[in-house]
Amino acid sequence: MVRLEGKVAVITGATGGIGSAAATLFAEEGARVALVDLDEAALQETARSIGEDKASYTVADVTRPEQTQAYIDAAVNRWGGIDILLANAGIEGTLSPITDYPIEVFDRVMAVNVRGVWLGIKYALPVMRAGGRGSIVITSSTAGIGGSPEMSAYNTSKHAVIGLMRSAALEGAPSGVRVNTVNPAPIETRMMRSLEEMRVAALDDAKVTVEVTKRSYADRIPLQRYGNPEEVARMMLFLASDESSFCTGGVYMVDGGRSAGSR
Ligand code: NAD
């Protein structure tokens, strides 16, 4: 079954672990994908691996309004419309208690993870409304439904996009545009490597290696492991496709049971 036949998907953070898995899966399911990220060489490589007849790309910083308008326009010009926005670009910030957390890092995390998603919706919605349908999928996190120490900026941002999603779902519903979040637990990507390394550096204890840190994070997940990007991409595919035609305003966990509680 080809579940996104004839659809156009804009994907931000498209060269990252989860974004590139989603772009690849969406294209396999028949979509044309418009990739957005910061690094041109990485975008070129991702587009090439998907196939240039199915993938285009735009270099853009999602925090910038004019660059957001440009990536939306580029997708429309190349593929004739937009059916799906996967607002997925994100950064982790740093690990630090609130009292020591650098203000400029807090601002940057909020700019990428919240303002970037808001801008994407702001400029994509008119295009989707014109088509009378659409699906917006936002990458939130288990950090969007619970707190964790030393990750205040990231936690705040991932909670914020759930509020944004709910407002956008109500605004989009009359014109058939659905909006949902996908909330992964730790997934095997650069972002978790970065967090593990920051944790090891902060503890400065020879016994606490990256492997030990990873095991301790994985032990908090009932399925006892990190997820992989393809497992997240499959939920994104469901929400992007017409199979989820009655789903809007929802928070969809992909978390190995993490949100069910701890064992
Ligand atoms: P990643 O670092 O591999 O990918 C993130 C991508 O976003 C990168 O390609 C990066 O260049 C891009 N990006 C960052 N700032 C940008 C900007 N200003 N403009 C455009 N692109 C920008 O990490 P990932 O794990 O694939 O993360 C994807 C999303 O999933 C993020 O929103 C992240 O918060 C979320 N998430 C990740 C995990 C995890 O464990 N990896 C868990 C829950 C949620």
Coordinates of C-alpha atoms and ligand atoms in Angstrom, one line a residue, residues 13 15-19 37-38 60-63 88-91 108 112 139-141 154 158 184-187 189-192, ligand 1:
G13 CA 15.3 19.2 10.5
T15 CA 18.9 15.8 7.6
G16 CA 18.8 14.8 11.3
G17 CA 18.2 11.3 12.6
I18 CA 14.4 11.4 12.8
G19 CA 13.8 13.9 10.0
D37 CA 17.7 22.2 7.3
L38 CA 20.7 24.4 8.0
A60 CA 16.7 27.7 6.0
D61 CA 16.9 28.6 9.7
V62 CA 13.4 27.9 11.0
T63 CA 13.6 30.7 13.5
N88 CA 10.6 18.5 13.4
A89 CA 13.8 20.8 13.6
G90 CA 14.9 21.0 17.2
I91 CA 17.9 21.4 19.5
R108 CA 17.9 29.8 21.3
V112 CA 14.2 26.8 17.3
T139 CA 7.9 16.6 17.0
S140 CA 7.4 17.1 20.7
S141 CA 8.9 14.6 23.2
Y154 CA 14.1 21.8 26.3
K158 CA 8.4 20.6 24.2
P184 CA 9.3 10.2 21.4
A185 CA 11.4 8.9 24.3
P186 CA 15.1 8.8 23.7
I187 CA 15.9 7.8 20.1
T189 CA 20.3 10.0 17.0
R190 CA 23.0 12.7 17.4
M191 CA 20.8 14.4 20.0
M192 CA 21.0 11.6 22.5
Ligands
NAD1 P1 19.1 15.7 15.2 O1 20.0 16.6 15.8 O2 19.7 14.5 14.5 O3 18.2 16.4 14.2 C1 17.7 17.8 14.4 C2 17.8 18.5 13.1 O4 17.3 19.8 13.2 C3 19.3 18.7 12.6 O5 19.5 18.2 11.3 C4 19.5 20.2 12.7 O6 20.5 20.7 11.8 C5 18.1 20.7 12.5 N1 18.0 22.1 13.0 C6 18.4 22.5 14.2 N2 18.2 23.9 14.3 C7 17.7 24.3 13.1 C8 17.2 25.5 12.6 N3 17.4 26.6 13.3 N4 16.7 25.5 11.4 C9 16.6 24.4 10.6 N5 17.0 23.2 11.1 C10 17.5 23.1 12.3 O7 18.1 15.2 16.3 P2 16.8 14.3 16.2 O8 16.8 13.4 17.3 O9 16.6 13.8 14.8 O10 15.7 15.4 16.5 C11 14.5 15.7 15.7 C12 13.4 16.1 16.6 O11 13.1 15.1 17.5 C13 13.8 17.3 17.5 O12 12.7 18.2 17.5 C14 14.0 16.7 18.8 O13 13.8 17.6 19.9 C15 13.0 15.6 18.8 N6 13.2 14.5 19.7 C16 14.3 13.8 19.7 C17 14.4 12.7 20.6 C18 15.7 11.9 20.7 O14 15.9 11.2 21.6 N7 16.6 11.9 19.6 C19 13.4 12.4 21.5 C20 12.3 13.2 21.5 C21 12.1 14.2 20.6

